[in-house]
CSV table of C-alpha atoms in Angstrom, one decimal:
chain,number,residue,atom,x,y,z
A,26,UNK,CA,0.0,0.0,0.0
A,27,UNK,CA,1.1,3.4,-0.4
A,28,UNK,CA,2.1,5.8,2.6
A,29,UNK,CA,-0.4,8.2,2.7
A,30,UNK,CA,1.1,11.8,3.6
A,31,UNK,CA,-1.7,14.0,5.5
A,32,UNK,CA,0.9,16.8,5.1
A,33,UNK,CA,3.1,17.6,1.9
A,34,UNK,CA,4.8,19.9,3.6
A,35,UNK,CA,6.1,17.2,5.8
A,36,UNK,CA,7.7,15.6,2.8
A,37,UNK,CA,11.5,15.3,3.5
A,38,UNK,CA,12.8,16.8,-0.1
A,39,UNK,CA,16.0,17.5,1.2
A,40,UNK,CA,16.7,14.0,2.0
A,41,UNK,CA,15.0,13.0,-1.7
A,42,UNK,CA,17.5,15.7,-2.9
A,43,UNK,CA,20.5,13.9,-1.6
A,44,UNK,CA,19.2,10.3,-2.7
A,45,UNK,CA,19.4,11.8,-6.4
A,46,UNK,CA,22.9,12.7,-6.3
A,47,UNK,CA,24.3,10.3,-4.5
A,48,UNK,CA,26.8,8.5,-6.5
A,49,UNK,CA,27.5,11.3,-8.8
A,50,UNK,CA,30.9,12.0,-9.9
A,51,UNK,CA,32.1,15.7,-9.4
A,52,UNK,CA,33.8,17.0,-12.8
A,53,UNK,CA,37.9,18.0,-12.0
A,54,UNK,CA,37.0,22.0,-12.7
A,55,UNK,CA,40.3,23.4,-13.1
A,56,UNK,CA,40.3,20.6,-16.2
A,57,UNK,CA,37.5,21.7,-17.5
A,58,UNK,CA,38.6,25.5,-16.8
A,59,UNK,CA,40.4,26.6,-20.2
A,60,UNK,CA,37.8,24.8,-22.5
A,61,UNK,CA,35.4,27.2,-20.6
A,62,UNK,CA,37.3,30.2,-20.6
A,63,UNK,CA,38.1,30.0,-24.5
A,64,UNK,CA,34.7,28.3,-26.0
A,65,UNK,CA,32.1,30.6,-27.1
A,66,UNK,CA,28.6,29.3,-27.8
A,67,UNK,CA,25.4,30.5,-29.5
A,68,UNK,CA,23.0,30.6,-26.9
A,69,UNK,CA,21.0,33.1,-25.2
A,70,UNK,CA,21.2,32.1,-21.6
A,71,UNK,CA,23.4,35.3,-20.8
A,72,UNK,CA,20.8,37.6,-22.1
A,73,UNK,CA,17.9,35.7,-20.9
A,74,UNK,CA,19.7,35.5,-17.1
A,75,UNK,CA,20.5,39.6,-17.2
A,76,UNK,CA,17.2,40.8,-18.2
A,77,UNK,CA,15.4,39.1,-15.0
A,78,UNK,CA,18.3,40.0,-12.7
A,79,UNK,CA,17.0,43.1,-10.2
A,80,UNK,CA,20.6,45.2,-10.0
A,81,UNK,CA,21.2,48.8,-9.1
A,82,UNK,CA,24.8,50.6,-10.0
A,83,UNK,CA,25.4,50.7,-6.1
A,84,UNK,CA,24.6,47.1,-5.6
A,85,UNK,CA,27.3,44.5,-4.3
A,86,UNK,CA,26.6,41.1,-5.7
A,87,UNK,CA,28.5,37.5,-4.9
A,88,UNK,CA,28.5,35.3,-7.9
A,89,UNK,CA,28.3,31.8,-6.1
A,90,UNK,CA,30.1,29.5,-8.2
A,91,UNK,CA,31.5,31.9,-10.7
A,92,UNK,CA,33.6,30.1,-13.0
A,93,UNK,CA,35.7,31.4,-15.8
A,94,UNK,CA,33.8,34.8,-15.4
A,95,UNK,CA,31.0,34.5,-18.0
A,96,UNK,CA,28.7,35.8,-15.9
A,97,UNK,CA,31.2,37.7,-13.0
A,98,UNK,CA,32.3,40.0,-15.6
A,99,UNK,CA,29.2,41.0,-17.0
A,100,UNK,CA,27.5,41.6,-13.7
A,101,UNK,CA,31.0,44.0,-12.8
A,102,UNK,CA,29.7,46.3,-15.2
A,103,UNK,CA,26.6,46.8,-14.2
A,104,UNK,CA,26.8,47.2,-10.5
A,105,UNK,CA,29.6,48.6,-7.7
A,106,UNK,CA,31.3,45.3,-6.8
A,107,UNK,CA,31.3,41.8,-7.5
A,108,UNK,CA,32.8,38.6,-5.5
A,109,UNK,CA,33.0,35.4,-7.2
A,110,UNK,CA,33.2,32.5,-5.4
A,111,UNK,CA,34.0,29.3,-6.8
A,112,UNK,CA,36.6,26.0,-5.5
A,113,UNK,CA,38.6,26.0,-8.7
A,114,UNK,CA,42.2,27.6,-8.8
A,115,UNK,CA,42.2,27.3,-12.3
A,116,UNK,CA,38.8,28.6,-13.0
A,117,UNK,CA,39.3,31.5,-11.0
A,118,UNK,CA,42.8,32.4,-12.6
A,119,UNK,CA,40.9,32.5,-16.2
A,120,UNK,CA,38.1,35.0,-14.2
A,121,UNK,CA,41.1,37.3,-13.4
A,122,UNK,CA,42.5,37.1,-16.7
A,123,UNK,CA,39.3,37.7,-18.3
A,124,UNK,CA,38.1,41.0,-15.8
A,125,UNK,CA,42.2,42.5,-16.9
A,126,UNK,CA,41.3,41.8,-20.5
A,127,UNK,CA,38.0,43.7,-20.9
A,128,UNK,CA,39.4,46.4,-17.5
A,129,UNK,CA,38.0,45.1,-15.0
A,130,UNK,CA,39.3,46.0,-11.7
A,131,UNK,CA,35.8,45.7,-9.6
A,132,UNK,CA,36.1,42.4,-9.0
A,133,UNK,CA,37.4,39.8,-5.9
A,134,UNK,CA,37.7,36.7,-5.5
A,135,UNK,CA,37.2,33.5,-2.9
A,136,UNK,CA,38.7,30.4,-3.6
A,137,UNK,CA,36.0,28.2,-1.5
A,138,UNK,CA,33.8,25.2,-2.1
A,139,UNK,CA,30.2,26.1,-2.5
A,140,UNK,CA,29.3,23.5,0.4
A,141,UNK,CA,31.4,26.0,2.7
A,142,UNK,CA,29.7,29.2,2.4
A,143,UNK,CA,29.3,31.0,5.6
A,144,UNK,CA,27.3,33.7,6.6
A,145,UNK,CA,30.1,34.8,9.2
A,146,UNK,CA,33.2,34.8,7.0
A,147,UNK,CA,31.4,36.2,3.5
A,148,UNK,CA,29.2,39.0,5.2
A,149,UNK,CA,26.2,40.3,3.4
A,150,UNK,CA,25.3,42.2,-0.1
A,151,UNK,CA,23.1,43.4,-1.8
A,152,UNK,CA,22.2,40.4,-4.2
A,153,UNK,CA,23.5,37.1,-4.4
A,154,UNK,CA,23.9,34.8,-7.9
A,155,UNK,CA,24.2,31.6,-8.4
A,156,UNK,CA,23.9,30.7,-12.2
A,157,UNK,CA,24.1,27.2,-13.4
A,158,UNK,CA,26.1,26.2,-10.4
A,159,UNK,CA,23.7,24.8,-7.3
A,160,UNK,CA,22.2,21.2,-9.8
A,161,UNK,CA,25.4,19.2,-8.0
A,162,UNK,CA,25.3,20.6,-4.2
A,163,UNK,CA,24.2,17.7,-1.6
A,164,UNK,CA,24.0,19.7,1.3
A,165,UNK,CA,21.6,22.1,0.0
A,166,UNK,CA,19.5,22.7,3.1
A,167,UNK,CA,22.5,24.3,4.6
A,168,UNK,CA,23.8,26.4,1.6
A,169,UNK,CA,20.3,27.9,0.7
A,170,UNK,CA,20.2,28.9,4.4
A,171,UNK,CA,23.5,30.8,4.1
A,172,UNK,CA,22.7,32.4,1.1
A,173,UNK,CA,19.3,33.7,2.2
A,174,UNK,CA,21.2,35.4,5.1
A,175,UNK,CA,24.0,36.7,2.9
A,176,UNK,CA,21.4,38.8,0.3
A,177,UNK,CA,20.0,42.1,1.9
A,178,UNK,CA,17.8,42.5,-1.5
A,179,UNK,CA,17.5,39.3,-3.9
A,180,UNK,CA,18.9,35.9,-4.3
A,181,UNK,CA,18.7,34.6,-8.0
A,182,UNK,CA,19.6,31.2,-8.6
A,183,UNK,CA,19.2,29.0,-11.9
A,184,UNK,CA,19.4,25.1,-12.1
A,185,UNK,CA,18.4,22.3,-14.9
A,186,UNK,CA,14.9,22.4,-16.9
A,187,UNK,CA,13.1,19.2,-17.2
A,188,UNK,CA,14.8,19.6,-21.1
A,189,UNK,CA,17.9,19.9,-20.1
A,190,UNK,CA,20.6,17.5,-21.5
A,191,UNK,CA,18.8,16.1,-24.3
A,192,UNK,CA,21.8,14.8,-26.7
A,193,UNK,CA,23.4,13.7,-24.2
A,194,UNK,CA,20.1,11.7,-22.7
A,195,UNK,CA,19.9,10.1,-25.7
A,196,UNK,CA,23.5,9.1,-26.5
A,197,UNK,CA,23.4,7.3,-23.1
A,198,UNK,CA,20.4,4.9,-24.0
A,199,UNK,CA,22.5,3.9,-27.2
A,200,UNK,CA,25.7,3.1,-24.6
A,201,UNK,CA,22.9,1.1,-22.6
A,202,UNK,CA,23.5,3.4,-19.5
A,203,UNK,CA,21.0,5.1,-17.5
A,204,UNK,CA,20.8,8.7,-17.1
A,205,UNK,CA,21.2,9.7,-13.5
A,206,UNK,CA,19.1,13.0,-13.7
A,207,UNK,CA,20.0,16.0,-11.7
A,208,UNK,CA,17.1,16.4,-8.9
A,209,UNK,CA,14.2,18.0,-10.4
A,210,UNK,CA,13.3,22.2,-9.7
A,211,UNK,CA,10.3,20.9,-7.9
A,212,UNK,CA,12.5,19.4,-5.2
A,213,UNK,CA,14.2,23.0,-4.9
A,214,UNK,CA,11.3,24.9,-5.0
A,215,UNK,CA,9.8,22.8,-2.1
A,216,UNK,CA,13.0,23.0,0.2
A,217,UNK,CA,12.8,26.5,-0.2
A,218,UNK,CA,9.3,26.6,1.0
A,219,UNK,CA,9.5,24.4,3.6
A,220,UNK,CA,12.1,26.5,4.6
A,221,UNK,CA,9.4,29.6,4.9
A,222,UNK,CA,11.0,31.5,1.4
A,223,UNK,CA,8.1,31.5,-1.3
A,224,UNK,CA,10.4,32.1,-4.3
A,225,UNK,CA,9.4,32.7,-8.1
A,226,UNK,CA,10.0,30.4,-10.7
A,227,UNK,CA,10.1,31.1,-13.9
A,228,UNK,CA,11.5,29.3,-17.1
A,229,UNK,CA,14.1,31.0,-19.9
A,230,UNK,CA,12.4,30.9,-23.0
A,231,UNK,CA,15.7,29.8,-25.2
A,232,UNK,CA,16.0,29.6,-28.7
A,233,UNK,CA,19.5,29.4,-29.5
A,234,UNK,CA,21.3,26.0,-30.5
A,235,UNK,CA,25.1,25.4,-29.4
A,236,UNK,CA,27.0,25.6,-32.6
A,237,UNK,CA,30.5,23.8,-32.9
A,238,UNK,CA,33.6,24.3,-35.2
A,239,UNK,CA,34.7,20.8,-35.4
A,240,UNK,CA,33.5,16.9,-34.2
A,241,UNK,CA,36.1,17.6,-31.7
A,242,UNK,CA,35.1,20.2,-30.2
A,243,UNK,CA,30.9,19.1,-29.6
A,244,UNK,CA,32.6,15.8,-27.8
A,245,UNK,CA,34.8,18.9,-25.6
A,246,UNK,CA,32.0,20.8,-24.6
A,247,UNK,CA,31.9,20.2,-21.0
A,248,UNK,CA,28.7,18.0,-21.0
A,249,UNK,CA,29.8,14.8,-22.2
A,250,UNK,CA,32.0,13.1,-19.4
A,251,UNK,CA,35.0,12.0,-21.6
A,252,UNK,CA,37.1,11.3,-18.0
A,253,UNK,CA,34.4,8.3,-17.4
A,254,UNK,CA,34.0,7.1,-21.0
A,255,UNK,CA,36.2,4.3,-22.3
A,256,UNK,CA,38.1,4.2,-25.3
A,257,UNK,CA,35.7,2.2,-27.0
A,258,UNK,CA,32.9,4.5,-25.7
A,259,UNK,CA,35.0,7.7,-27.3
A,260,UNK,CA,34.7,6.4,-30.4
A,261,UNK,CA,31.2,5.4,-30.2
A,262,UNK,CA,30.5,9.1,-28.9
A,263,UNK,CA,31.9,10.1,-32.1
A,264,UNK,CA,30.3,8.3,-34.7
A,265,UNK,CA,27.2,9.2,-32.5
A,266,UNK,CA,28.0,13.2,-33.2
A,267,UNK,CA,28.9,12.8,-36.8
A,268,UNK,CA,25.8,11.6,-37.1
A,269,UNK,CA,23.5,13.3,-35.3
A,270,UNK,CA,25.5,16.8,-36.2
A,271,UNK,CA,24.3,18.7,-39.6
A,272,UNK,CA,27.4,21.0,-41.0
A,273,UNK,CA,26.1,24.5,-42.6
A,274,UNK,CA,28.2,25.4,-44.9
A,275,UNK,CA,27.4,29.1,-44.9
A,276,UNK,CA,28.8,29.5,-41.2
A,277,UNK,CA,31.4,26.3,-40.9
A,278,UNK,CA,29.7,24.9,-37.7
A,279,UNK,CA,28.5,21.4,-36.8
A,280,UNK,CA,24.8,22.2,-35.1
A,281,UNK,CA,21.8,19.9,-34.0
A,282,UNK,CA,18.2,22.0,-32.8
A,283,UNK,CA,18.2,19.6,-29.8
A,284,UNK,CA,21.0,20.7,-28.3
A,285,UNK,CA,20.4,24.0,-26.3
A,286,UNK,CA,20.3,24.6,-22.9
A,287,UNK,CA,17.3,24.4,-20.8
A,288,UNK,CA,16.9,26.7,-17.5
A,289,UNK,CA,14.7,27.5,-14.7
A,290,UNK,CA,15.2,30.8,-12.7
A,291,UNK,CA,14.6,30.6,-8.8
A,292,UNK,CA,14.4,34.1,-6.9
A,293,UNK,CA,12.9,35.6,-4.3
A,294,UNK,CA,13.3,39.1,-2.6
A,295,UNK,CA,14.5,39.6,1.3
């Protein structure tokens, strides 16, 4: 029989949470870190993420999980100060390269695991920002609980859409592997609300396809995980791209409609 639940609110989703990434293998970052810095995409996420963020030119804002600098440097222009956090050396080296290439000088950084944010050693701003980098954090009870107390105005935070991943999905069910999803935005929404923060949630509306200059390059994109694939599985990943890639010869890039990003935009205001 099935447990009957008077409550939903009594539902334990952080535990459910967990149970969905347990076993998951975190990616080496400061690898990954210069195909980031250098690759350049055709997608819209950037302009999609900037016209929902809430900023003011006097703002301070912490960019949780800040990468390369994608979306650091960006957000430097617009507002007083920006700190990115992220636990990468390497990633964080590209972000200082990148804020000195386009003059920059607004910018600090921590070198910190997300799973480590505190309250007490951060200190508050005005806005906090955490793009594309909370889908992988187990303890994320704690962390939301942190960064609610960190924000004086807004905390904006995207993770996967139910859409997300869909090349990759599918190249997994011809290797005979299950996909291990991500947890699902409902499970975040509802931590957050058990939790007493009624956030908004709202979906990018993306239209732009990742467009690649060579085979090579679609299996480097950072969402296939080449460090757990096999020789033989390479290969296979490979003839899989070359044939599910079309080439346009007006622009020289290998592209497929299926592959584009799909995001869903969690905020709420102090």
């Amino acid at each position: 029989m099935k447990q009957c639940i008077e409550n939903p609110n009594d539902v334990d989703w952080v535990s459910f949470w967990a149970e969905r990434l347990e076993g998951k293998v975190n990616k080496d970052w400061d690898k990954a870190a210069p195909g980031f810095f250098k690759r350049t995409r055709k997608e819209d996420y950037q302009t999609a993420l900037f016209d929902k963020l809430i900023l003011e030119e006097d703002d301070t804002v912490l960019d949780v999980g800040c990468g390369e600098g994608s979306i650091t440097v960006p957000l430097a222009k617009k507002v007083k100060k920006v700190t990115g956090l992220d636990s990468s050396p390497k990633m964080l080296e590209y972000l200082e390269k990148r804020a000195k290439d386009n003059d920059i000088n607004n910018i600090e950084t921590i070198l910190k695991p997300i799973e480590e944010i505190k309250h007490e050693e951060i200190g508050n701003v005005d806005v906090v920002v955490c793009s594309r980098s909370l889908n992988g954090i187990i303890p994320i009870d704690e962390v939301l609980c942190e960064l609610n107390k960190i924000a004086n105005k807004y905390v904006f935070i995207t993770i996967f859409g139910p859409e997300n991943k869909k090349i990759e999905k599918d190249f997994d069910k011809e290797l005979g592997i299950k996909t291990e999803d991500f947890p699902d935005y409902n499970y975040f929404f509802n931590i957050l609300f058990n939790r007493g923060i009624y956030a908004n949630i709202e979906r990018f509306d993306l239209n732009n396809y990742r467009e690649y200059d060579s085979i090579d390059e679609a299996m480097d994109n950072g969402k296939f995980r080449l460090d757990l694939y096999s020789d033989t599985q390479k290969e296979q990943l490979r003839k899989y791209l070359e044939r599910i890639l079309t080439y346009d010869e007006k622009t020289g890039k290998y592209y497929n409609l299926k592959d584009k990003a799909d995001w869903i935009m969690v905020w709420w205001k102090k």
